[in-house]
XYZ file of N, CA and C in Angstrom:
102
model
N 40.684 39.955 -57.576
C 41.628 40.307 -57.999
C 42.083 42.061 -57.954
N 43.567 42.153 -57.958
C 43.607 43.966 -57.477
C 44.401 43.765 -59.392
N 44.262 44.638 -60.125
C 44.891 45.010 -61.057
C 46.279 45.214 -61.134
N 47.043 45.570 -59.875
C 48.082 45.603 -59.751
C 49.232 44.978 -59.588
N 48.435 43.321 -58.722
C 49.216 42.168 -59.239
C 49.769 42.152 -60.636
N 48.431 42.070 -60.923
C 49.243 41.491 -62.286
C 49.889 41.961 -63.584
N 50.138 43.560 -63.113
C 50.893 44.659 -64.059
C 52.371 44.431 -63.184
N 52.272 44.181 -61.948
C 53.544 44.083 -60.665
C 54.754 43.521 -61.643
N 55.419 44.208 -61.701
C 56.745 43.230 -62.513
C 57.536 41.780 -61.379
N 58.050 41.078 -62.413
C 57.954 39.891 -61.691
C 59.533 39.852 -61.046
N 59.589 39.601 -59.806
C 61.064 39.183 -59.116
C 62.113 38.011 -59.387
N 63.068 38.028 -59.370
C 64.320 37.170 -59.459
C 63.939 35.890 -58.950
N 62.877 35.970 -57.793
C 62.619 34.983 -56.956
C 61.392 34.271 -57.297
N 60.975 34.758 -58.307
C 59.579 34.285 -58.670
C 59.906 33.597 -60.233
N 60.994 33.698 -61.196
C 61.365 32.488 -62.282
C 61.965 31.600 -62.122
N 61.362 30.722 -62.214
C 62.169 29.087 -62.106
C 62.592 28.435 -63.610
N 63.857 28.257 -63.691
C 64.617 27.522 -64.914
C 64.511 26.390 -65.014
N 63.640 26.387 -66.542
C 64.277 24.825 -67.147
C 64.198 24.805 -68.283
N 65.448 23.332 -68.729
C 65.936 22.799 -69.662
C 64.584 22.551 -70.475
N 65.118 22.911 -71.597
C 64.457 22.871 -72.998
C 64.630 21.506 -73.616
N 65.704 22.214 -73.905
C 66.767 20.894 -74.586
C 68.210 21.079 -74.656
N 69.197 20.160 -75.090
C 70.736 19.992 -74.438
C 71.413 19.313 -76.232
N 72.275 19.665 -76.389
C 73.069 18.952 -77.282
C 73.413 17.156 -76.797
N 73.082 16.528 -78.363
C 73.568 15.128 -77.775
C 74.528 14.846 -76.905
N 76.403 15.944 -76.809
C 77.220 15.666 -76.365
C 77.097 16.377 -74.683
N 75.768 17.260 -74.410
C 75.459 17.755 -73.608
C 76.093 19.185 -73.251
N 77.391 19.286 -73.826
C 77.951 20.749 -73.527
C 77.230 21.815 -74.063
N 75.524 22.308 -74.760
C 75.062 22.887 -74.346
C 73.726 22.516 -74.153
N 73.288 23.892 -73.666
C 71.643 23.201 -72.619
C 70.911 24.923 -73.362
N 69.678 24.894 -73.587
C 68.672 25.498 -73.912
C 67.558 25.977 -72.579
N 67.930 26.757 -71.785
C 67.074 26.788 -71.049
C 65.400 28.427 -71.280
N 64.637 28.178 -70.497
C 63.958 28.778 -70.336
C 63.089 28.947 -69.040
N 62.713 30.778 -69.223
C 62.268 31.064 -67.580
C 61.013 31.104 -67.854
N 60.163 30.361 -66.288
C 58.445 30.437 -66.086
C 58.572 31.449 -65.008
C-alpha cells in the first residue's frame, strides 16, 4: 500500500454521517462522521 493513499485528504464523498443519539422529544440529534 502506498503511503500517499494513507495521508491523502478525505473528500466529502467519503464521509458518512450517523446518528449517535437524540433527545427524547426528537428535536435535537448528535451525529458523527464516519
